[in-house]
mmCIF file of C-alpha atoms in Angstrom:
data_model
loop_
_atom_site.group_PDB
_atom_site.id
_atom_site.type_symbol
_atom_site.label_atom_id
_atom_site.label_comp_id
_atom_site.label_asym_id
_atom_site.label_seq_id
_atom_site.Cartn_x
_atom_site.Cartn_y
_atom_site.Cartn_z
ATOM 1 C CA MET A 222 65.677 98.309 105.406
ATOM 2 C CA LYS A 223 65.282 98.199 109.198
ATOM 3 C CA LYS A 224 66.133 101.407 111.083
ATOM 4 C CA SER A 225 68.343 99.394 113.465
ATOM 5 C CA VAL A 226 70.434 98.244 110.486
ATOM 6 C CA LEU A 227 70.839 101.835 109.251
ATOM 7 C CA VAL A 228 71.904 102.997 112.729
ATOM 8 C CA LEU A 229 74.488 100.211 112.994
ATOM 9 C CA LEU A 230 75.820 101.044 109.546
ATOM 10 C CA ALA A 231 76.207 104.711 110.545
ATOM 11 C CA ILE A 232 78.065 103.848 113.768
ATOM 12 C CA SER A 233 80.380 101.446 111.948
ATOM 13 C CA VAL A 234 81.263 104.009 109.261
ATOM 14 C CA ILE A 235 82.138 106.671 111.853
ATOM 15 C CA CYS A 236 84.328 104.231 113.773
ATOM 16 C CA ILE A 237 86.151 102.864 110.752
ATOM 17 C CA ALA A 238 86.881 106.358 109.422
ATOM 18 C CA PHE A 239 89.395 106.746 112.261
ATOM 19 C CA ALA A 240 91.449 103.743 111.087
ATOM 20 C CA ALA A 241 93.370 105.579 108.370
ATOM 21 C CA ILE A 242 94.124 108.460 110.758
ATOM 22 C CA PHE A 243 95.550 106.204 113.475
ATOM 23 C CA VAL A 244 97.682 104.324 110.939
ATOM 24 C CA LYS A 245 98.941 107.556 109.386
ATOM 25 C CA LEU A 246 99.952 108.830 112.824
ATOM 26 C CA SER A 247 101.919 105.657 113.563
ATOM 27 C CA GLY A 248 105.537 105.181 112.592
ATOM 28 C CA ALA A 249 105.531 101.410 113.142
ATOM 29 C CA PRO A 250 105.681 98.912 110.234
ATOM 30 C CA ALA A 251 102.312 98.121 108.674
ATOM 31 C CA SER A 252 102.578 94.434 109.583
ATOM 32 C CA ILE A 253 103.147 95.340 113.258
ATOM 33 C CA ILE A 254 100.223 97.777 113.369
ATOM 34 C CA SER A 255 98.006 95.155 111.734
ATOM 35 C CA MET A 256 99.169 92.383 114.072
ATOM 36 C CA TYR A 257 98.526 94.284 117.284
ATOM 37 C CA ARG A 258 95.193 95.532 116.006
ATOM 38 C CA MET A 259 94.118 91.912 115.554
ATOM 39 C CA PHE A 260 95.507 90.619 118.845
ATOM 40 C CA PHE A 261 94.197 93.500 120.965
ATOM 41 C CA ALA A 262 90.818 93.192 119.279
ATOM 42 C CA SER A 263 90.760 89.494 120.152
ATOM 43 C CA LEU A 264 91.493 90.320 123.781
ATOM 44 C CA LEU A 265 88.598 92.780 123.833
ATOM 45 C CA LEU A 266 86.241 90.121 122.493
ATOM 46 C CA ALA A 267 87.511 87.272 124.684
ATOM 47 C CA PRO A 268 85.209 87.929 127.716
ATOM 48 C CA VAL A 269 82.128 87.904 125.488
ATOM 49 C CA VAL A 270 83.290 84.878 123.523
ATOM 50 C CA TYR A 271 83.816 82.930 126.763
ATOM 51 C CA LYS A 272 80.036 82.838 127.155
ATOM 52 C CA TYR A 273 79.732 81.009 123.821
ATOM 53 C CA ARG A 274 82.882 78.886 124.182
ATOM 54 C CA ARG A 275 81.006 75.647 123.572
ATOM 55 C CA GLU A 276 80.446 76.700 119.967
ATOM 56 C CA LEU A 277 84.154 76.170 119.375
ATOM 57 C CA LEU A 278 83.740 72.451 120.077
ATOM 58 C CA LYS A 279 81.017 72.135 117.437
ATOM 59 C CA LEU A 280 83.109 73.433 114.553
ATOM 60 C CA THR A 281 83.806 70.969 111.767
ATOM 61 C CA ALA A 282 87.086 70.646 109.886
ATOM 62 C CA ARG A 283 85.479 72.374 106.905
ATOM 63 C CA GLU A 284 84.352 75.307 109.073
ATOM 64 C CA TRP A 285 87.825 75.629 110.578
ATOM 65 C CA GLY A 286 89.231 75.678 107.065
ATOM 66 C CA ALA A 287 86.870 78.505 106.082
ATOM 67 C CA LEU A 288 87.824 80.468 109.204
ATOM 68 C CA ILE A 289 91.537 80.061 108.498
ATOM 69 C CA ILE A 290 91.108 81.262 104.922
ATOM 70 C CA ALA A 291 88.973 84.201 106.104
ATOM 71 C CA GLY A 292 91.648 85.088 108.678
ATOM 72 C CA LEU A 293 94.328 84.975 105.995
ATOM 73 C CA PHE A 294 92.380 87.347 103.751
ATOM 74 C CA LEU A 295 91.764 89.685 106.694
ATOM 75 C CA ALA A 296 95.487 89.727 107.498
ATOM 76 C CA MET A 297 96.253 90.493 103.860
ATOM 77 C CA HIS A 298 93.666 93.273 103.822
ATOM 78 C CA PHE A 299 95.144 95.103 106.785
ATOM 79 C CA GLY A 300 98.746 94.463 105.761
ATOM 80 C CA PHE A 301 98.214 95.824 102.248
ATOM 81 C CA TRP A 302 96.045 98.752 103.267
ATOM 82 C CA PHE A 303 98.138 99.926 106.223
ATOM 83 C CA GLU A 304 101.274 99.831 104.073
ATOM 84 C CA SER A 305 99.499 101.848 101.383
ATOM 85 C CA LEU A 306 98.741 104.552 103.944
ATOM 86 C CA HIS A 307 102.483 104.888 104.570
ATOM 87 C CA LEU A 308 103.067 105.457 100.855
ATOM 88 C CA THR A 309 100.158 107.624 99.711
ATOM 89 C CA SER A 310 97.590 110.049 101.110
ATOM 90 C CA VAL A 311 94.574 109.099 103.220
ATOM 91 C CA ALA A 312 92.206 110.224 100.459
ATOM 92 C CA SER A 313 93.967 108.269 97.690
ATOM 93 C CA SER A 314 94.212 105.097 99.751
ATOM 94 C CA THR A 315 90.627 105.136 100.962
ATOM 95 C CA VAL A 316 89.160 106.020 97.574
ATOM 96 C CA ILE A 317 90.769 102.956 95.990
ATOM 97 C CA LEU A 318 89.617 100.847 98.920
ATOM 98 C CA ALA A 319 86.122 102.069 98.015
ATOM 99 C CA LEU A 320 86.246 99.814 94.943
ATOM 100 C CA GLN A 321 84.930 97.106 97.271
ATOM 101 C CA PRO A 322 81.265 97.299 96.123
ATOM 102 C CA ILE A 323 82.250 96.818 92.487
ATOM 103 C CA ILE A 324 84.519 93.902 93.386
ATOM 104 C CA ALA A 325 81.794 92.499 95.654
ATOM 105 C CA MET A 326 79.199 92.695 92.879
ATOM 106 C CA VAL A 327 81.447 90.717 90.543
ATOM 107 C CA GLY A 328 82.309 88.219 93.265
ATOM 108 C CA ALA A 329 78.693 87.772 94.374
ATOM 109 C CA TYR A 330 77.667 87.075 90.783
ATOM 110 C CA LEU A 331 80.488 84.587 90.157
ATOM 111 C CA VAL A 332 80.186 82.732 93.477
ATOM 112 C CA TYR A 333 76.544 83.089 94.545
ATOM 113 C CA ARG A 334 74.961 83.961 91.185
ATOM 114 C CA GLU A 335 73.513 87.011 92.967
ATOM 115 C CA LYS A 336 71.722 89.181 90.422
ATOM 116 C CA VAL A 337 72.414 92.908 90.276
ATOM 117 C CA SER A 338 69.668 95.298 89.212
ATOM 118 C CA ALA A 339 70.316 98.285 86.983
ATOM 119 C CA ARG A 340 69.376 100.611 89.876
ATOM 120 C CA VAL A 341 71.992 99.036 92.153
ATOM 121 C CA ALA A 342 74.670 99.116 89.453
ATOM 122 C CA VAL A 343 73.997 102.799 88.762
ATOM 123 C CA SER A 344 74.139 103.681 92.472
ATOM 124 C CA VAL A 345 77.480 101.902 92.879
ATOM 125 C CA PHE A 346 79.109 103.634 89.938
ATOM 126 C CA VAL A 347 77.670 107.033 90.904
ATOM 127 C CA SER A 348 79.121 106.615 94.391
ATOM 128 C CA PHE A 349 82.468 105.523 93.021
ATOM 129 C CA LEU A 350 82.510 108.611 90.808
ATOM 130 C CA GLY A 351 82.053 110.610 93.997
ATOM 131 C CA VAL A 352 84.982 109.030 95.791
ATOM 132 C CA VAL A 353 87.155 109.570 92.711
ATOM 133 C CA LEU A 354 86.343 113.287 92.873
ATOM 134 C CA ILE A 355 87.210 113.319 96.587
ATOM 135 C CA SER A 356 90.855 112.539 95.899
ATOM 136 C CA TRP A 357 91.272 113.522 92.246
ATOM 137 C CA GLY A 358 94.038 115.934 93.085
ATOM 138 C CA ASP A 359 95.918 113.366 95.183
ATOM 139 C CA PHE A 360 96.619 110.827 92.444
ATOM 140 C CA SER A 361 100.090 110.849 90.946
ATOM 141 C CA LEU A 362 101.341 109.077 87.823
ATOM 142 C CA THR A 363 104.961 110.101 88.372
ATOM 143 C CA ASP A 364 105.475 109.328 92.049
ATOM 144 C CA LEU A 365 106.468 105.637 92.298
ATOM 145 C CA SER A 366 105.708 105.613 96.006
ATOM 146 C CA ALA A 367 102.159 106.831 95.483
ATOM 147 C CA ILE A 368 101.581 104.388 92.618
ATOM 148 C CA THR A 369 102.753 101.514 94.827
ATOM 149 C CA GLY A 370 100.518 102.706 97.641
ATOM 150 C CA ASN A 371 97.527 102.887 95.309
ATOM 151 C CA PHE A 372 98.168 99.351 94.051
ATOM 152 C CA LEU A 373 98.478 97.998 97.611
ATOM 153 C CA SER A 374 95.191 99.662 98.517
ATOM 154 C CA PHE A 375 93.544 97.875 95.570
ATOM 155 C CA LEU A 376 94.921 94.531 96.768
ATOM 156 C CA GLY A 377 93.532 95.351 100.212
ATOM 157 C CA ALA A 378 90.104 95.932 98.675
ATOM 158 C CA VAL A 379 90.165 92.569 96.908
ATOM 159 C CA ALA A 380 91.259 90.814 100.103
ATOM 160 C CA VAL A 381 88.519 92.319 102.285
ATOM 161 C CA VAL A 382 85.802 91.417 99.769
ATOM 162 C CA CYS A 383 87.037 87.810 99.827
ATOM 163 C CA TYR A 384 86.925 87.975 103.623
ATOM 164 C CA PHE A 385 83.330 89.228 103.613
ATOM 165 C CA MET A 386 82.212 86.641 101.065
ATOM 166 C CA ILE A 387 83.628 83.797 103.120
ATOM 167 C CA GLY A 388 82.003 85.330 106.198
ATOM 168 C CA GLN A 389 78.606 85.231 104.524
ATOM 169 C CA ASN A 390 78.704 81.449 104.857
ATOM 170 C CA ALA A 391 80.779 81.105 108.036
ATOM 171 C CA VAL A 392 78.473 83.214 110.240
ATOM 172 C CA ARG A 393 75.608 80.835 109.601
ATOM 173 C CA SER A 394 76.923 78.415 112.213
ATOM 174 C CA LEU A 395 78.601 80.866 114.606
ATOM 175 C CA LYS A 396 77.621 83.795 116.774
ATOM 176 C CA HIS A 397 79.143 86.901 115.230
ATOM 177 C CA TRP A 398 81.176 87.486 118.399
ATOM 178 C CA VAL A 399 82.800 84.061 118.084
ATOM 179 C CA TYR A 400 83.360 84.476 114.361
ATOM 180 C CA SER A 401 85.033 87.869 114.843
ATOM 181 C CA PHE A 402 87.206 86.568 117.680
ATOM 182 C CA LEU A 403 88.394 83.588 115.644
ATOM 183 C CA VAL A 404 89.187 85.426 112.414
ATOM 184 C CA PHE A 405 90.906 88.269 114.301
ATOM 185 C CA SER A 406 93.041 85.764 116.218
ATOM 186 C CA ILE A 407 93.872 83.762 113.105
ATOM 187 C CA ALA A 408 94.769 86.937 111.190
ATOM 188 C CA GLY A 409 97.008 87.977 114.086
ATOM 189 C CA VAL A 410 98.825 84.637 113.974
ATOM 190 C CA PHE A 411 99.425 84.988 110.232
ATOM 191 C CA LEU A 412 100.825 88.490 110.756
ATOM 192 C CA LEU A 413 102.965 87.354 113.699
ATOM 193 C CA THR A 414 104.403 84.592 111.540
ATOM 194 C CA TYR A 415 105.189 87.106 108.807
ATOM 195 C CA ASN A 416 106.891 89.460 111.271
ATOM 196 C CA ILE A 417 109.014 86.665 112.715
ATOM 197 C CA ILE A 418 110.078 85.456 109.266
ATOM 198 C CA THR A 419 111.027 89.008 108.219
ATOM 199 C CA ASN A 420 112.797 89.720 111.547
ATOM 200 C CA THR A 421 110.543 92.698 112.261
ATOM 201 C CA GLU A 422 110.857 94.178 115.759
ATOM 202 C CA LEU A 423 107.895 93.015 117.861
ATOM 203 C CA PHE A 424 108.080 94.961 121.137
ATOM 204 C CA GLU A 425 110.436 97.959 121.143
ATOM 205 C CA TYR A 426 107.967 100.776 120.425
ATOM 206 C CA PRO A 427 107.309 104.017 122.352
ATOM 207 C CA PRO A 428 104.151 104.493 124.488
ATOM 208 C CA GLY A 429 102.521 106.636 121.802
ATOM 209 C CA GLU A 430 102.672 103.759 119.331
ATOM 210 C CA TRP A 431 101.111 101.337 121.818
ATOM 211 C CA LEU A 432 98.299 103.825 122.374
ATOM 212 C CA LEU A 433 97.630 103.899 118.632
ATOM 213 C CA PHE A 434 97.632 100.092 118.538
ATOM 214 C CA VAL A 435 94.995 100.046 121.263
ATOM 215 C CA LEU A 436 92.884 102.735 119.587
ATOM 216 C CA LEU A 437 92.966 100.713 116.370
ATOM 217 C CA ALA A 438 91.740 97.732 118.359
ATOM 218 C CA ILE A 439 88.795 99.690 119.735
ATOM 219 C CA PHE A 440 87.297 102.067 117.188
ATOM 220 C CA PRO A 441 87.587 100.333 113.796
ATOM 221 C CA THR A 442 87.172 96.893 115.371
ATOM 222 C CA ILE A 443 83.744 97.944 116.595
ATOM 223 C CA ALA A 444 82.930 98.625 112.955
ATOM 224 C CA HIS A 445 84.113 95.234 111.751
ATOM 225 C CA VAL A 446 82.217 93.407 114.487
ATOM 226 C CA ILE A 447 79.077 95.293 113.418
ATOM 227 C CA PHE A 448 79.757 94.399 109.780
ATOM 228 C CA ASN A 449 80.056 90.717 110.734
ATOM 229 C CA TYR A 450 76.770 90.944 112.613
ATOM 230 C CA LEU A 451 75.054 92.669 109.680
ATOM 231 C CA LEU A 452 75.904 89.721 107.435
ATOM 232 C CA TYR A 453 72.916 88.102 109.154
ATOM 233 C CA GLU A 454 70.684 90.802 107.661
ATOM 234 C CA VAL A 455 72.207 92.010 104.401
ATOM 235 C CA SER A 456 74.489 90.843 101.591
ATOM 236 C CA PRO A 457 78.262 91.492 101.334
ATOM 237 C CA THR A 458 77.471 94.006 98.560
ATOM 238 C CA THR A 459 75.355 96.093 100.948
ATOM 239 C CA VAL A 460 78.051 96.078 103.639
ATOM 240 C CA SER A 461 80.717 97.049 101.111
ATOM 241 C CA MET A 462 78.471 99.800 99.733
ATOM 242 C CA ALA A 463 78.074 101.356 103.185
ATOM 243 C CA MET A 464 81.847 101.373 103.521
ATOM 244 C CA LEU A 465 81.961 103.802 100.580
ATOM 245 C CA LEU A 466 81.258 106.463 103.184
ATOM 246 C CA GLU A 467 84.647 105.811 104.785
ATOM 247 C CA PRO A 468 86.591 108.049 102.346
ATOM 248 C CA VAL A 469 84.231 110.918 103.186
ATOM 249 C CA GLY A 470 84.756 110.591 106.930
ATOM 250 C CA ALA A 471 88.467 109.838 106.646
ATOM 251 C CA SER A 472 89.081 112.837 104.372
ATOM 252 C CA ILE A 473 87.307 115.154 106.804
ATOM 253 C CA LEU A 474 89.272 113.761 109.758
ATOM 254 C CA ALA A 475 92.531 114.018 107.785
ATOM 255 C CA PHE A 476 91.800 117.693 107.142
ATOM 256 C CA PHE A 477 91.432 118.498 110.839
ATOM 257 C CA ILE A 478 93.990 116.086 112.327
ATOM 258 C CA LEU A 479 96.648 115.670 109.620
ATOM 259 C CA SER A 480 96.176 119.024 107.842
ATOM 260 C CA GLU A 481 95.516 117.250 104.532
ATOM 261 C CA THR A 482 93.616 119.570 102.207
ATOM 262 C CA LEU A 483 89.924 119.159 101.458
ATOM 263 C CA GLY A 484 88.966 121.212 98.399
ATOM 264 C CA PRO A 485 85.781 121.770 96.366
ATOM 265 C CA LEU A 486 86.150 118.476 94.490
ATOM 266 C CA GLN A 487 86.287 116.564 97.767
ATOM 267 C CA LEU A 488 83.160 118.299 99.026
ATOM 268 C CA VAL A 489 81.238 117.707 95.792
ATOM 269 C CA GLY A 490 82.425 114.105 95.717
ATOM 270 C CA GLY A 491 81.206 113.580 99.264
ATOM 271 C CA VAL A 492 77.713 114.765 98.341
ATOM 272 C CA ILE A 493 77.693 112.417 95.321
ATOM 273 C CA VAL A 494 78.788 109.499 97.508
ATOM 274 C CA LEU A 495 76.009 110.158 99.985
ATOM 275 C CA GLY A 496 73.500 110.346 97.143
ATOM 276 C CA GLY A 497 74.682 107.074 95.642
ATOM 277 C CA VAL A 498 74.603 105.299 98.995
ATOM 278 C CA TYR A 499 71.087 106.604 99.622
ATOM 279 C CA ILE A 500 69.880 105.312 96.237
ATOM 280 C CA PHE A 501 71.456 101.926 96.892
ATOM 281 C CA LEU A 502 70.053 101.502 100.403
ATOM 282 C CA LYS A 503 66.588 102.547 99.218
ATOM 283 C CA SER A 504 66.719 99.989 96.425
ATOM 284 C CA GLN A 505 67.833 97.302 98.884
ATOM 285 C CA GLY A 506 64.906 98.174 101.146
ATOM 286 C CA ARG A 507 62.473 97.432 98.315
ATOM 287 C CA GLY A 508 63.989 94.083 97.474
ATOM 288 C CA LYS A 509 64.734 90.857 99.270
ATOM 289 C CA HIS A 510 67.879 90.364 101.250
ATOM 290 C CA VAL A 511 70.024 87.303 101.271
ATOM 291 C CA LYS A 512 69.660 86.015 104.798
ATOM 292 C CA THR A 513 73.010 84.714 106.012
#
């Protein structure tokens, strides 16, 4: 695997680890946080996209349809996941979100008939074992709120894998900047529609909340733009596998910023995750990538 790809993966993981922290600090509804993240991110990308504006005129009806579906799945991902963070801990929510590689493997096989080697399968399940250890003490079978939050996080994982799989085809005809701008904007429109239908307050939020909205549009969005770009180089499974590192970073940040505990199991789990990711990336470097 190219060193430039590894560097981009590292930057994206660090940036996206802040997402759960910003959401946890916010008191706004999940659908509002998600909506402004999408719209502010679109505004940040607009100056760059203007350079490639002619690409918008070349899109076919089928491509627009794929973009709309991808935007819907992205809106669902953020809506489900952000709500889960209001109901359960950062560690529990992010560890369930880390199911993405397993879901991606199944999806890639069913849709693209992408074969999975034994080495890759072992690395995925070893890494997942690690993220389970990270938040073992945070799971609750008696707290209805936590159970609901865990389920919403799982739905968010399914939605983001669908988003990535659609993106694997969509980015073939679009610059990644344009693709990101379009799906962010479309996701924002879906969330705006939801907020209007549910009569959710759109504007009356204190300055601190608006700052969090902006931060969510900057840090994690950088990660997602990088992920979209990396779909040119690697498969959705590889991107999802790298995102397994998010629970490690988020748990560490939650310890320092939110005072959430980080015990021996979390530390051991983090080492296992890193080992699994290393095995996976090494195995990908020896094989052929699906160029998208």
